Amino acid sequence: VLHPDRYTGVIRVKMTVVTPLLVPDAAQVIEYDRDDPSHGIKKGHKSFPVRIDAEGKPYIPPTSIKGMLRSAYEAVTNSRLAVFPGHEDRLADRMPARDGLALVPARVVNGQIELLPGTSTIEPTGRPHGPMYAAWLPRYDVRTGQEGGCNCVYYRDNSLPQHGDEVTCWLVEVQHRSGRFAFWGVNRIFRRGQTAGVRPDHAIEVDGYVCITNRNIDRKHDERVFFTTRKEPLLHPLSAELRQQWCELITNYQSIHDEERRAGMAGPPALNNSVWSRQVVGGPDERQLSTGTLCYAAFRDGQVTALYPVMISRRLFDSSPLSLLPESLHPATTLSQLSPADRVFGWVNQKGHGAYKGNLRIGPVTCLTPKEQAIENFGTPGLPLAILGQPKPQQARFYVAASPNGEAQQNGLSKEDAGYSPGKGLRGRKVYPHHKGLPEGHWDNGAQDRTQQADDGHFQEYRRPQLDGQDQRDNQNRSIQGWVRADTVFTFDIHVTNLSKVELGALLWLLNLPDHHYHRFGGGKPLGFGSVRLEIDATNTHLHDGKGTHLHDGNGWKQIYSTLEDTSPTEADRNALIQAFQDVVRTSYAPTASFEQVPFIAAWLKMATGHADSLPTHYPRARQQGQGDLVPPHPEGKAYEWFVANDRTGREGGPQVSLPNLANDGGLPMLDAPHK
């Protein structure tokens, strides 16, 4: 049925490439199974060719075009999110080191938590009154970081203590070289009840439990022995809430490092001489609190408020991302909840049965540019792209809003105050602003390493820098054997059925943007790839009257199908449809402002044009030693340095800045590197 007040027809679209497109062919990927030092290739590196059609031209699947349009359509109609999986669980971020000093060693015993505070009493703040709670057990060679060595403490049979061992220890009190605190050091260790020899006069004998968390930080030399000298055990209930919190926290630990572990990394990539913590590699068993589990407890006002696997741990935020998302933006679960993007592009219930086909279809995508001009080839192994990491929503300063309205949080908040908590919101939909103001020749000779040379204030952000004159190709980055050149032209048809004025008006507006407004398509968008210009195409069209569209309401199509004559009912008024969409958005969200001033429209337009100041667009990085205002990409990566410096606390605290509002053209400051 073609409804009288709904619009059906076809729109011919021209897509012009503005910055090179990455359309990799995953089916033809080369994955290296051994090192190739001559090309800087490490085992596990992948190199992708351009996906081509039977004529050798770049091939773009219609579904990819549909995905690009849906993303934009969701944003400008403020539709529900199509998918939002896995965000019902709380996220976690690393606690400040000072908070770790207030955690009390603990052991799960028959459904209860036994606190093991050593020889000290627990102050109201959780800190020890006396030496640190747990005894230090020398474990790793201070020079190599390996287990064992002359500094380590062994059993009598020269074997190393293992996690969970019940032991008897001789402890000696030691003043830390900083002079700020004292701790108990393990002088001798025995399996429980198997002491031998003469205990030194200055040592005490205690029973305890070995806690091994692995060499999870560089220069680590000690593990811990949990113990208590209290005659009566200090027991507290192990509630269902504590069990759930523990499960969420360990799941978070394992999930955020899952890709790195699958890639074969033995430890955190930001560290040089470390391995994964026990809770990361321990599998599902680590998520359960069974008798014998050793952990650290946050103890406040006589209550255990949280449990942690290590002393300086990740800490769960108070709220999950899903709980901060307005209900009107949650993915639809019934047909009655469908938002404009769901009705136009289709919907599948993420939590059960139900689906809707949608009212839009993308036809075949045709490349009009000759293949010799459309593709730039780099050969094999290709151009090594810069590292693109996974999204890190635990960076709450970037993802969490000050209120449900989505505005940026103020600067200077602590990590805890900036985190996911009740009353806040999410910043909005993730977008990648167009890289405005790139110098002429920015994309020329892409395979040549120019990453350390500024060109009108811009660097070659898309290429991974060479290190010591050698390309870097490993499992952290990818290589491309070619890209689709700028000025390449594609065409495709959009077929729509029974769209309302507002629904069709939103689509037509996205296809009728002012000059210098771009959509983003394909891979590598954070590096500047994939800016494209969409226009309704009236020149390469077979459509009615050469207007680039063939759109009629139900009455118009009734005229066409009611006679064998060549009738030409009035074509839909594109400007009127666009105006209908703009009027609805303006009156619904900002009646006293213009359409372009509606917050989510203004933000999306800023993405489409890029920042007005034309400063370089890249992920934040810390200032390097000896550099001025222009800081090139670091050859060793070290993208984490900016975030470490930003969050730094104490006397040399960082600025603790949040991601500014996109519509306000906000940027982020350059920060001194942590070592400075």
PDB file of C-alpha atoms in Angstrom, residues 99-264:
ATOM      1  CA  ASP A  99      43.645   5.046  47.886  1.00  0.00           C
ATOM      2  CA  GLY A 100      45.342   1.657  47.569  1.00  0.00           C
ATOM      3  CA  LEU A 101      47.225   2.298  50.808  1.00  0.00           C
ATOM      4  CA  ALA A 102      43.889   2.260  52.646  1.00  0.00           C
ATOM      5  CA  LEU A 103      42.908  -1.256  51.508  1.00  0.00           C
ATOM      6  CA  VAL A 104      43.036  -4.089  54.036  1.00  0.00           C
ATOM      7  CA  PRO A 105      44.220  -7.590  53.030  1.00  0.00           C
ATOM      8  CA  ALA A 106      41.379 -10.100  53.313  1.00  0.00           C
ATOM      9  CA  ARG A 107      40.488 -13.757  52.758  1.00  0.00           C
ATOM     10  CA  VAL A 108      37.126 -15.340  51.997  1.00  0.00           C
ATOM     11  CA  VAL A 109      36.252 -18.021  54.560  1.00  0.00           C
ATOM     12  CA  ASN A 110      32.975 -19.977  54.407  1.00  0.00           C
ATOM     13  CA  GLY A 111      30.931 -17.112  52.987  1.00  0.00           C
ATOM     14  CA  GLN A 112      32.536 -14.474  55.194  1.00  0.00           C
ATOM     15  CA  ILE A 113      35.367 -11.973  54.803  1.00  0.00           C
ATOM     16  CA  GLU A 114      38.239 -12.210  57.265  1.00  0.00           C
ATOM     17  CA  LEU A 115      40.344  -9.051  57.443  1.00  0.00           C
ATOM     18  CA  LEU A 116      44.081  -9.666  57.876  1.00  0.00           C
ATOM     19  CA  PRO A 117      45.606  -6.351  59.052  1.00  0.00           C
ATOM     20  CA  GLY A 118      48.991  -7.736  60.119  1.00  0.00           C
ATOM     21  CA  THR A 119      50.201  -6.176  63.376  1.00  0.00           C
ATOM     22  CA  SER A 120      48.448  -2.835  62.811  1.00  0.00           C
ATOM     23  CA  THR A 121      45.076  -1.452  63.754  1.00  0.00           C
ATOM     24  CA  ILE A 122      42.742  -0.017  61.122  1.00  0.00           C
ATOM     25  CA  GLU A 123      42.230   3.744  61.262  1.00  0.00           C
ATOM     26  CA  PRO A 124      38.826   5.256  60.347  1.00  0.00           C
ATOM     27  CA  THR A 125      40.290   6.180  56.932  1.00  0.00           C
ATOM     28  CA  GLY A 126      41.243   2.553  56.325  1.00  0.00           C
ATOM     29  CA  ARG A 127      44.982   3.253  56.600  1.00  0.00           C
ATOM     30  CA  PRO A 128      47.154   1.214  58.971  1.00  0.00           C
ATOM     31  CA  HIS A 129      48.127   2.514  62.388  1.00  0.00           C
ATOM     32  CA  GLY A 130      51.551   0.885  62.407  1.00  0.00           C
ATOM     33  CA  PRO A 131      53.474  -0.917  59.648  1.00  0.00           C
ATOM     34  CA  MET A 132      51.776  -1.730  56.343  1.00  0.00           C
ATOM     35  CA  TYR A 133      49.274  -4.531  56.687  1.00  0.00           C
ATOM     36  CA  ALA A 134      50.820  -7.244  54.489  1.00  0.00           C
ATOM     37  CA  ALA A 135      54.393  -8.533  54.698  1.00  0.00           C
ATOM     38  CA  TRP A 136      56.648  -8.057  51.678  1.00  0.00           C
ATOM     39  CA  LEU A 137      57.849 -11.314  50.122  1.00  0.00           C
ATOM     40  CA  PRO A 138      60.951 -10.886  47.866  1.00  0.00           C
ATOM     41  CA  ARG A 139      60.097 -12.639  44.594  1.00  0.00           C
ATOM     42  CA  TYR A 140      61.653 -11.053  41.498  1.00  0.00           C
ATOM     43  CA  ASP A 141      65.246 -10.315  40.571  1.00  0.00           C
ATOM     44  CA  VAL A 142      65.731  -6.563  40.869  1.00  0.00           C
ATOM     45  CA  ARG A 143      67.919  -6.481  37.728  1.00  0.00           C
ATOM     46  CA  THR A 144      66.048  -8.758  35.318  1.00  0.00           C
ATOM     47  CA  GLY A 145      62.549  -8.767  36.786  1.00  0.00           C
ATOM     48  CA  GLN A 146      62.458 -12.563  36.525  1.00  0.00           C
ATOM     49  CA  GLU A 147      61.268 -14.845  39.298  1.00  0.00           C
ATOM     50  CA  GLY A 148      64.003 -16.120  41.568  1.00  0.00           C
ATOM     51  CA  GLY A 149      67.519 -14.890  42.094  1.00  0.00           C
ATOM     52  CA  CYS A 150      69.685 -14.172  45.061  1.00  0.00           C
ATOM     53  CA  ASN A 151      67.288 -11.598  46.528  1.00  0.00           C
ATOM     54  CA  CYS A 152      64.280 -13.944  46.605  1.00  0.00           C
ATOM     55  CA  VAL A 153      63.012 -15.942  49.575  1.00  0.00           C
ATOM     56  CA  TYR A 154      62.481 -19.676  48.971  1.00  0.00           C
ATOM     57  CA  TYR A 155      61.109 -22.647  50.877  1.00  0.00           C
ATOM     58  CA  ARG A 156      63.624 -25.021  52.416  1.00  0.00           C
ATOM     59  CA  ASP A 157      63.485 -27.203  49.276  1.00  0.00           C
ATOM     60  CA  ASN A 158      64.469 -24.183  47.119  1.00  0.00           C
ATOM     61  CA  SER A 159      61.007 -23.918  45.522  1.00  0.00           C
ATOM     62  CA  LEU A 160      59.133 -20.642  45.283  1.00  0.00           C
ATOM     63  CA  PRO A 161      55.963 -20.044  47.326  1.00  0.00           C
ATOM     64  CA  GLN A 162      52.761 -20.250  45.285  1.00  0.00           C
ATOM     65  CA  HIS A 163      49.557 -18.245  45.436  1.00  0.00           C
ATOM     66  CA  GLY A 164      47.299 -19.313  48.294  1.00  0.00           C
ATOM     67  CA  ASP A 165      49.953 -21.328  50.151  1.00  0.00           C
ATOM     68  CA  GLU A 166      49.396 -21.494  53.902  1.00  0.00           C
ATOM     69  CA  VAL A 167      52.723 -20.547  55.412  1.00  0.00           C
ATOM     70  CA  THR A 168      54.635 -19.706  58.555  1.00  0.00           C
ATOM     71  CA  CYS A 169      56.982 -16.729  58.245  1.00  0.00           C
ATOM     72  CA  TRP A 170      59.678 -14.995  60.190  1.00  0.00           C
ATOM     73  CA  LEU A 171      59.192 -11.273  59.696  1.00  0.00           C
ATOM     74  CA  VAL A 172      61.512  -8.332  60.278  1.00  0.00           C
ATOM     75  CA  GLU A 173      60.266  -4.738  60.515  1.00  0.00           C
ATOM     76  CA  VAL A 174      61.843  -2.480  57.871  1.00  0.00           C
ATOM     77  CA  GLN A 175      61.762   1.277  57.414  1.00  0.00           C
ATOM     78  CA  HIS A 176      61.192   2.145  53.778  1.00  0.00           C
ATOM     79  CA  ARG A 177      64.036   4.073  52.210  1.00  0.00           C
ATOM     80  CA  SER A 178      61.707   7.021  51.622  1.00  0.00           C
ATOM     81  CA  GLY A 179      61.239   7.246  55.377  1.00  0.00           C
ATOM     82  CA  ARG A 180      57.463   7.641  54.969  1.00  0.00           C
ATOM     83  CA  PHE A 181      56.342   4.230  56.246  1.00  0.00           C
ATOM     84  CA  ALA A 182      57.447   0.911  57.726  1.00  0.00           C
ATOM     85  CA  PHE A 183      56.621  -2.618  56.594  1.00  0.00           C
ATOM     86  CA  TRP A 184      57.274  -6.217  57.546  1.00  0.00           C
ATOM     87  CA  GLY A 185      59.764  -8.062  55.349  1.00  0.00           C
ATOM     88  CA  VAL A 186      59.811 -11.867  55.077  1.00  0.00           C
ATOM     89  CA  ASN A 187      63.120 -13.172  56.448  1.00  0.00           C
ATOM     90  CA  ARG A 188      62.315 -16.902  56.134  1.00  0.00           C
ATOM     91  CA  ILE A 189      59.248 -18.741  54.855  1.00  0.00           C
ATOM     92  CA  PHE A 190      58.022 -22.288  55.576  1.00  0.00           C
ATOM     93  CA  ARG A 191      55.020 -24.328  54.686  1.00  0.00           C
ATOM     94  CA  ARG A 192      52.576 -24.063  57.579  1.00  0.00           C
ATOM     95  CA  GLY A 193      54.037 -25.649  60.710  1.00  0.00           C
ATOM     96  CA  GLN A 194      57.376 -26.718  59.150  1.00  0.00           C
ATOM     97  CA  THR A 195      59.695 -24.150  60.714  1.00  0.00           C
ATOM     98  CA  ALA A 196      63.350 -25.042  61.168  1.00  0.00           C
ATOM     99  CA  GLY A 197      66.458 -23.357  62.482  1.00  0.00           C
ATOM    100  CA  VAL A 198      66.818 -20.527  64.966  1.00  0.00           C
ATOM    101  CA  ARG A 199      64.594 -17.483  64.564  1.00  0.00           C
ATOM    102  CA  PRO A 200      66.480 -14.171  64.829  1.00  0.00           C
ATOM    103  CA  ASP A 201      65.804 -12.257  68.034  1.00  0.00           C
ATOM    104  CA  HIS A 202      64.509  -9.222  66.111  1.00  0.00           C
ATOM    105  CA  ALA A 203      62.043 -11.299  64.035  1.00  0.00           C
ATOM    106  CA  ILE A 204      58.462 -12.313  64.782  1.00  0.00           C
ATOM    107  CA  GLU A 205      56.793 -15.576  63.748  1.00  0.00           C
ATOM    108  CA  VAL A 206      53.348 -15.463  62.096  1.00  0.00           C
ATOM    109  CA  ASP A 207      51.048 -17.710  60.122  1.00  0.00           C
ATOM    110  CA  GLY A 208      49.678 -16.357  56.868  1.00  0.00           C
ATOM    111  CA  TYR A 209      48.780 -16.800  53.191  1.00  0.00           C
ATOM    112  CA  VAL A 210      50.908 -16.137  50.118  1.00  0.00           C
ATOM    113  CA  CYS A 211      49.330 -13.658  47.680  1.00  0.00           C
ATOM    114  CA  ILE A 212      50.859 -13.669  44.168  1.00  0.00           C
ATOM    115  CA  THR A 213      49.455 -11.047  41.769  1.00  0.00           C
ATOM    116  CA  ASN A 214      52.294 -11.497  39.191  1.00  0.00           C
ATOM    117  CA  ARG A 215      54.914  -9.007  37.982  1.00  0.00           C
ATOM    118  CA  ASN A 216      52.243  -6.548  36.879  1.00  0.00           C
ATOM    119  CA  ILE A 217      54.318  -3.362  37.126  1.00  0.00           C
ATOM    120  CA  ASP A 218      57.840  -2.610  35.967  1.00  0.00           C
ATOM    121  CA  ARG A 219      60.581  -2.980  38.602  1.00  0.00           C
ATOM    122  CA  LYS A 220      58.324  -4.958  40.920  1.00  0.00           C
ATOM    123  CA  HIS A 221      60.397  -7.024  43.346  1.00  0.00           C
ATOM    124  CA  ASP A 222      58.013  -8.240  46.083  1.00  0.00           C
ATOM    125  CA  GLU A 223      54.776 -10.138  46.450  1.00  0.00           C
ATOM    126  CA  ARG A 224      52.808 -10.242  49.720  1.00  0.00           C
ATOM    127  CA  VAL A 225      51.993 -12.472  52.649  1.00  0.00           C
ATOM    128  CA  PHE A 226      48.635 -11.747  54.311  1.00  0.00           C
ATOM    129  CA  PHE A 227      48.559 -12.340  58.068  1.00  0.00           C
ATOM    130  CA  THR A 228      47.146 -11.109  61.345  1.00  0.00           C
ATOM    131  CA  THR A 229      48.322 -11.241  64.949  1.00  0.00           C
ATOM    132  CA  ARG A 230      44.800 -10.786  66.311  1.00  0.00           C
ATOM    133  CA  LYS A 231      43.645 -13.634  68.528  1.00  0.00           C
ATOM    134  CA  GLU A 232      40.028 -13.318  67.415  1.00  0.00           C
ATOM    135  CA  PRO A 233      39.308 -13.275  63.667  1.00  0.00           C
ATOM    136  CA  LEU A 234      37.961 -10.020  62.262  1.00  0.00           C
ATOM    137  CA  LEU A 235      34.980 -11.311  60.249  1.00  0.00           C
ATOM    138  CA  HIS A 236      32.451  -9.441  58.138  1.00  0.00           C
ATOM    139  CA  PRO A 237      29.512 -10.604  55.990  1.00  0.00           C
ATOM    140  CA  LEU A 238      30.093 -11.373  52.313  1.00  0.00           C
ATOM    141  CA  SER A 239      26.942  -9.881  50.835  1.00  0.00           C
ATOM    142  CA  ALA A 240      25.377 -10.611  47.449  1.00  0.00           C
ATOM    143  CA  GLU A 241      26.179  -7.006  46.478  1.00  0.00           C
ATOM    144  CA  LEU A 242      29.882  -7.557  47.173  1.00  0.00           C
ATOM    145  CA  ARG A 243      29.830 -10.758  45.118  1.00  0.00           C
ATOM    146  CA  GLN A 244      28.159  -8.966  42.193  1.00  0.00           C
ATOM    147  CA  GLN A 245      30.601  -6.059  42.422  1.00  0.00           C
ATOM    148  CA  TRP A 246      33.553  -8.471  42.379  1.00  0.00           C
ATOM    149  CA  CYS A 247      32.179 -10.335  39.353  1.00  0.00           C
ATOM    150  CA  GLU A 248      31.648  -7.076  37.437  1.00  0.00           C
ATOM    151  CA  LEU A 249      35.128  -5.829  38.300  1.00  0.00           C
ATOM    152  CA  ILE A 250      36.970  -9.012  37.262  1.00  0.00           C
ATOM    153  CA  THR A 251      34.865  -9.247  34.091  1.00  0.00           C
ATOM    154  CA  ASN A 252      35.871  -5.674  33.300  1.00  0.00           C
ATOM    155  CA  TYR A 253      39.554  -6.474  33.879  1.00  0.00           C
ATOM    156  CA  GLN A 254      39.395  -9.446  31.539  1.00  0.00           C
ATOM    157  CA  SER A 255      37.301  -7.810  28.816  1.00  0.00           C
ATOM    158  CA  ILE A 256      39.401  -4.653  28.418  1.00  0.00           C
ATOM    159  CA  HIS A 257      42.541  -6.740  27.884  1.00  0.00           C
ATOM    160  CA  ASP A 258      40.912  -9.515  25.854  1.00  0.00           C
ATOM    161  CA  GLU A 259      42.004  -8.235  22.434  1.00  0.00           C
ATOM    162  CA  GLU A 260      45.568  -7.615  23.608  1.00  0.00           C
ATOM    163  CA  ARG A 261      45.812 -11.128  25.013  1.00  0.00           C
ATOM    164  CA  ARG A 262      44.370 -12.644  21.835  1.00  0.00           C
ATOM    165  CA  ALA A 263      47.060 -10.747  19.960  1.00  0.00           C
ATOM    166  CA  GLY A 264      49.656 -12.615  22.008  1.00  0.00           C
TER     167      GLY A 264
END
